């Protein structure tokens, strides 16, 4: 693909809108406050981006198949306290505790996938159950109190800077690259889109739809577990109250980035910029001393616009196919 072809494809794609919105908002907030574009604030935004971006990336996999994952915020909290407990109270080395938390996250996703495919439980119900149970497990492990004293493996992972760029930001960039290569450059990735577009047609075409659906839930929960580890390192504690409502931010970033609520449509580039847009909005409003209550209103308005845009785009596509 030539550079000209790539540019033309980008300009015709649905991601161009969110990219332009990011550029405009960045310029507006930078003009309104010199602190917005400062090195310190950009680093903070980079760490925030890693958290929200990884969640959005994981949720987008599930949404591409026409599903939904409401559990990621609670999985973040559970993974944070579980990894901290393994490190502090069970005495496991930090690296092993982190690996165990990631493995636990993948297992949660595996359970979600089997419940949806083998048992036929709707994704909304399946992940809603985990939303409640994982949050309860986090509170049960800690009895409501943070777990202090996590090892340097956690803090190094969350606070290390490479050439001034936070390591979590680089992890997010690497995850986006891997996701892009998988979804757009592999046969299995294209099958994920096929399942979301028409699961029955995909099954009749010989695609193992259940395996693809299970894979997406594993990716989503694994990303949430990774975020939990990063947050534990950033705070230096396993905090059971973190992640409340983060599933909504993740879904919002995915939808804003062009992931269709009905499945089968959306790209990694859009998800990344959807997350960047939310981080810009949150950071800009904080720097401008806007009340947190109004921040939620702004987020809701942005999500509403994205949902309406998604539905209009879906109707336009349906009309063209008739």
Coordinates of N, CA and C in Angstrom, one line a residue, residues 184-315:
X184 N -6.4 -6.8 11.2 CA -6.4 -6.4 9.8 C -5.4 -7.1 9.0
X185 N -4.5 -7.9 9.6 CA -3.5 -8.6 8.8 C -3.5 -10.1 9.0
X186 N -4.5 -10.7 9.7 CA -4.5 -12.1 9.9 C -5.9 -12.6 9.5
X187 N -6.0 -13.9 9.1 CA -7.2 -14.5 8.7 C -8.2 -14.6 9.9
X188 N -7.6 -14.9 11.1 CA -8.4 -15.1 12.3 C -9.0 -13.7 12.7
X189 N -8.3 -12.6 12.5 CA -8.8 -11.3 12.8 C -10.0 -10.9 11.9
X190 N -9.9 -11.2 10.6 CA -11.0 -10.9 9.7 C -12.2 -11.8 10.0
X191 N -11.9 -13.0 10.6 CA -13.1 -13.8 11.0 C -13.8 -13.2 12.2
X192 N -13.2 -12.4 13.0 CA -13.8 -11.7 14.1 C -14.8 -10.7 13.6
X193 N -14.4 -10.0 12.5 CA -15.3 -9.1 11.9 C -16.5 -9.8 11.2
X194 N -16.2 -11.0 10.6 CA -17.3 -11.7 10.0 C -18.3 -12.2 11.0
X195 N -17.9 -12.6 12.2 CA -18.8 -13.1 13.2 C -19.7 -11.9 13.6
X196 N -19.1 -10.7 13.8 CA -19.9 -9.6 14.2 C -20.9 -9.1 13.1
X197 N -20.5 -9.3 11.9 CA -21.4 -8.9 10.8 C -22.6 -9.8 10.6
X198 N -22.3 -11.1 10.7 CA -23.4 -12.1 10.6 C -22.9 -13.4 11.1
X199 N -23.2 -13.7 12.3 CA -22.7 -14.9 13.0 C -23.1 -16.2 12.3
X200 N -24.4 -16.2 11.8 CA -24.9 -17.5 11.2 C -24.2 -17.7 9.8
X201 N -24.0 -16.6 9.1 CA -23.4 -16.7 7.8 C -21.9 -17.1 8.0
X202 N -21.3 -16.6 9.0 CA -19.9 -16.9 9.3 C -19.8 -18.4 9.7
X203 N -20.8 -18.9 10.4 CA -20.7 -20.3 10.8 C -20.9 -21.2 9.6
X204 N -21.8 -20.9 8.7 CA -22.1 -21.6 7.5 C -20.9 -21.6 6.6
X205 N -20.1 -20.5 6.7 CA -18.9 -20.4 5.9 C -17.7 -21.2 6.4
X206 N -17.9 -21.9 7.5 CA -16.9 -22.7 8.1 C -16.1 -22.1 9.2
X207 N -16.4 -20.9 9.6 CA -15.7 -20.2 10.7 C -16.1 -20.7 12.0
X208 N -15.2 -21.0 12.8 CA -15.5 -21.5 14.2 C -15.8 -20.3 15.1
X209 N -17.1 -19.9 15.0 CA -17.6 -18.7 15.6 C -17.4 -18.7 17.1
X210 N -17.6 -19.8 17.7 CA -17.5 -19.9 19.2 C -16.1 -19.6 19.6
X211 N -15.1 -20.1 18.9 CA -13.7 -19.9 19.3 C -13.4 -18.4 19.2
X212 N -13.9 -17.8 18.1 CA -13.6 -16.3 17.9 C -14.2 -15.5 19.0
X213 N -15.4 -15.8 19.4 CA -16.1 -15.1 20.4 C -15.4 -15.3 21.8
X214 N -15.0 -16.5 22.1 CA -14.3 -16.8 23.3 C -13.0 -16.0 23.4
X215 N -12.3 -15.9 22.2 CA -11.0 -15.2 22.2 C -11.2 -13.7 22.5
X216 N -12.3 -13.1 22.0 CA -12.5 -11.7 22.3 C -12.7 -11.4 23.8
X217 N -13.4 -12.3 24.4 CA -13.7 -12.1 25.9 C -12.4 -12.3 26.7
X218 N -11.5 -13.2 26.2 CA -10.3 -13.4 26.9 C -9.4 -12.2 26.7
X219 N -9.4 -11.6 25.5 CA -8.6 -10.4 25.3 C -9.1 -9.2 26.2
X220 N -10.5 -9.1 26.3 CA -11.0 -8.0 27.1 C -10.7 -8.1 28.6
X221 N -10.9 -9.3 29.1 CA -10.6 -9.5 30.6 C -9.1 -9.4 30.8
X222 N -8.2 -9.9 29.9 CA -6.8 -9.8 30.1 C -6.3 -8.3 30.1
X223 N -6.9 -7.5 29.2 CA -6.6 -6.1 29.2 C -7.0 -5.4 30.5
X224 N -8.2 -5.8 31.0 CA -8.6 -5.2 32.3 C -7.7 -5.6 33.4
X225 N -7.2 -6.9 33.4 CA -6.3 -7.3 34.4 C -5.0 -6.6 34.3
X226 N -4.5 -6.3 33.1 CA -3.3 -5.5 32.9 C -3.4 -4.1 33.5
X227 N -4.6 -3.5 33.3 CA -4.9 -2.2 33.8 C -4.9 -2.2 35.3
X228 N -5.4 -3.3 35.9 CA -5.4 -3.4 37.3 C -4.0 -3.4 37.9
X229 N -3.1 -4.1 37.3 CA -1.7 -4.2 37.7 C -1.1 -2.8 37.6
X230 N -1.3 -2.1 36.4 CA -0.7 -0.8 36.2 C -1.2 0.2 37.3
X231 N -2.5 0.1 37.6 CA -3.1 1.0 38.6 C -2.5 0.7 40.0
X232 N -2.3 -0.5 40.3 CA -1.7 -0.9 41.6 C -0.3 -0.4 41.7
X233 N 0.5 -0.4 40.6 CA 1.8 0.2 40.6 C 1.8 1.7 40.6
X234 N 0.8 2.3 40.0 CA 0.8 3.7 40.0 C 0.4 4.3 41.3
X235 N -0.5 3.6 42.0 CA -0.9 4.1 43.4 C 0.0 3.6 44.5
X236 N 0.7 2.4 44.2 CA 1.5 1.8 45.2 C 0.7 1.0 46.2
X237 N -0.6 0.8 45.9 CA -1.4 0.0 46.8 C -2.4 -0.8 45.9
X238 N -3.0 -1.9 46.5 CA -4.1 -2.5 45.9 C -5.4 -2.0 46.4
X239 N -6.0 -1.1 45.7 CA -7.2 -0.4 46.1 C -8.5 -1.0 45.6
X240 N -9.4 -1.5 46.5 CA -10.6 -2.2 46.0 C -11.6 -1.3 45.4
X241 N -11.5 0.1 45.6 CA -12.6 1.0 45.1 C -12.3 1.5 43.7
X242 N -11.1 1.2 43.1 CA -10.8 1.7 41.8 C -11.7 1.1 40.7
X243 N -11.7 1.7 39.6 CA -12.4 1.1 38.4 C -13.9 1.3 38.4
X244 N -14.5 1.9 39.4 CA -15.9 2.1 39.3 C -16.3 3.0 38.2
X245 N -17.2 2.4 37.3 CA -17.6 3.2 36.2 C -16.7 3.2 35.0
X246 N -15.5 2.6 35.1 CA -14.6 2.6 34.0 C -15.1 1.8 32.8
X247 N -15.9 0.9 33.0 CA -16.5 0.1 31.9 C -17.2 1.1 30.9
X248 N -17.9 2.1 31.5 CA -18.6 3.0 30.7 C -17.6 3.9 29.9
X249 N -16.5 4.3 30.5 CA -15.5 5.1 29.7 C -14.9 4.2 28.6
X250 N -14.7 2.9 28.9 CA -14.1 2.1 27.8 C -15.1 1.9 26.7
X251 N -16.4 1.7 27.0 CA -17.3 1.5 25.9 C -17.5 2.8 25.2
X252 N -17.5 3.9 25.9 CA -17.6 5.3 25.3 C -16.5 5.5 24.3
X253 N -15.2 5.2 24.7 CA -14.1 5.4 23.8 C -14.2 4.5 22.6
X254 N -14.6 3.3 22.8 CA -14.8 2.4 21.6 C -15.8 2.9 20.6
X255 N -17.0 3.3 21.1 CA -18.1 3.8 20.3 C -17.7 5.1 19.6
X256 N -17.0 6.0 20.4 CA -16.6 7.3 19.8 C -15.6 7.0 18.7
X257 N -14.8 6.0 18.9 CA -13.8 5.6 17.9 C -14.3 4.9 16.7
X258 N -15.6 4.6 16.6 CA -16.2 4.0 15.4 C -16.6 2.6 15.6
X259 N -16.4 2.0 16.7 CA -16.8 0.6 16.9 C -18.4 0.5 17.0
X260 N -19.0 -0.2 16.1 CA -20.4 -0.3 16.0 C -21.0 -1.1 17.2
X261 N -22.1 -0.7 17.7 CA -22.8 -1.4 18.8 C -23.4 -2.7 18.3
X262 N -23.6 -2.8 17.0 CA -24.2 -4.0 16.5 C -23.1 -5.0 16.0
X263 N -21.8 -4.6 16.0 CA -20.7 -5.5 15.7 C -20.3 -5.4 14.2
X264 N -19.1 -5.9 14.0 CA -18.6 -6.0 12.6 C -18.0 -4.8 12.0
X265 N -18.0 -3.7 12.7 CA -17.5 -2.4 12.2 C -16.6 -1.7 13.2
X266 N -15.4 -1.2 12.7 CA -14.6 -0.5 13.6 C -13.1 -0.9 13.4
X267 N -12.2 0.1 13.8 CA -10.8 -0.2 13.6 C -10.0 0.2 14.9
X268 N -8.8 -0.3 15.0 CA -8.0 0.0 16.2 C -7.6 1.4 16.3
X269 N -7.3 2.0 15.1 CA -7.0 3.4 15.1 C -8.1 4.3 15.7
X270 N -9.3 4.0 15.4 CA -10.4 4.8 15.9 C -10.5 4.6 17.4
X271 N -10.4 3.4 17.9 CA -10.4 3.2 19.3 C -9.3 3.9 20.1
X272 N -8.1 3.9 19.5 CA -7.0 4.6 20.2 C -7.3 6.1 20.3
X273 N -7.8 6.7 19.2 CA -8.1 8.1 19.2 C -9.4 8.4 20.0
X274 N -10.3 7.5 20.1 CA -11.4 7.6 21.0 C -11.0 7.8 22.4
X275 N -10.0 6.9 22.8 CA -9.5 7.0 24.2 C -8.7 8.3 24.4
X276 N -7.9 8.7 23.4 CA -7.2 10.0 23.5 C -8.2 11.1 23.6
X277 N -9.3 11.1 22.9 CA -10.3 12.2 23.0 C -10.8 12.3 24.4
X278 N -11.2 11.2 25.0 CA -11.7 11.2 26.4 C -10.7 11.7 27.4
X279 N -9.4 11.3 27.2 CA -8.3 11.7 28.1 C -8.1 13.2 28.0
X280 N -8.2 13.7 26.7 CA -8.0 15.2 26.5 C -9.1 15.9 27.2
X281 N -10.4 15.4 27.0 CA -11.5 16.1 27.6 C -11.4 16.2 29.2
X282 N -11.1 15.0 29.8 CA -11.0 14.9 31.2 C -9.8 15.8 31.7
X283 N -8.7 15.7 31.1 CA -7.5 16.5 31.5 C -7.8 18.0 31.3
X284 N -8.3 18.4 30.2 CA -8.6 19.8 29.9 C -9.6 20.4 30.9
X285 N -10.6 19.7 31.2 CA -11.6 20.2 32.1 C -11.1 20.3 33.5
X286 N -10.2 19.4 33.9 CA -9.6 19.5 35.2 C -8.7 20.7 35.3
X287 N -7.9 20.9 34.3 CA -7.0 22.1 34.3 C -7.7 23.4 34.3
X288 N -8.9 23.4 33.6 CA -9.7 24.6 33.6 C -10.6 24.7 34.8
X289 N -10.4 23.8 35.8 CA -11.1 23.8 37.0 C -12.7 23.7 36.9
X290 N -13.0 22.9 35.9 CA -14.5 22.6 35.7 C -14.9 21.6 36.7
X291 N -16.1 21.8 37.3 CA -16.6 20.8 38.3 C -16.6 19.4 37.8
X292 N -16.3 18.4 38.6 CA -16.3 17.0 38.2 C -17.7 16.6 37.7
X293 N -18.8 17.2 38.3 CA -20.1 16.9 37.9 C -20.4 17.3 36.5
X294 N -19.9 18.4 36.1 CA -20.0 18.9 34.7 C -19.2 18.0 33.7
X295 N -18.1 17.5 34.3 CA -17.2 16.6 33.4 C -18.0 15.4 33.0
X296 N -18.8 14.8 33.9 CA -19.6 13.7 33.6 C -20.7 14.0 32.6
X297 N -21.2 15.2 32.7 CA -22.2 15.7 31.7 C -21.6 15.8 30.3
X298 N -20.4 16.3 30.2 CA -19.7 16.4 29.0 C -19.4 15.0 28.4
X299 N -19.0 14.1 29.2 CA -18.7 12.8 28.8 C -20.0 12.1 28.2
X300 N -21.1 12.3 29.0 CA -22.4 11.8 28.5 C -22.8 12.3 27.2
X301 N -22.6 13.6 27.0 CA -23.0 14.3 25.7 C -22.1 13.8 24.6
X302 N -20.8 13.6 24.8 CA -20.0 13.0 23.8 C -20.4 11.6 23.4
X303 N -20.7 10.8 24.4 CA -21.1 9.4 24.1 C -22.5 9.4 23.4
X304 N -23.4 10.3 23.7 CA -24.7 10.4 23.1 C -24.5 10.7 21.6
X305 N -23.6 11.7 21.3 CA -23.3 12.1 19.9 C -22.7 10.9 19.1
X306 N -21.8 10.1 19.8 CA -21.2 9.0 19.2 C -22.2 7.9 18.9
X307 N -23.2 7.7 19.8 CA -24.2 6.6 19.6 C -25.1 7.0 18.5
X308 N -25.5 8.3 18.4 CA -26.4 8.7 17.4 C -25.7 8.6 16.0
X309 N -24.4 9.0 16.0 CA -23.7 8.9 14.8 C -23.6 7.4 14.3
X310 N -23.4 6.5 15.3 CA -23.3 5.1 14.9 C -24.6 4.6 14.3
X311 N -25.7 5.0 14.9 CA -27.0 4.6 14.4 C -27.3 5.1 13.0
X312 N -27.0 6.4 12.8 CA -27.1 7.0 11.5 C -26.3 6.3 10.4
X313 N -25.0 6.0 10.8 CA -24.2 5.3 9.9 C -24.7 3.9 9.6
X314 N -25.3 3.2 10.6 CA -25.8 1.9 10.4 C -27.0 2.0 9.4
X315 N -27.9 3.0 9.6 CA -29.0 3.1 8.7 C -28.6 3.4 7.3

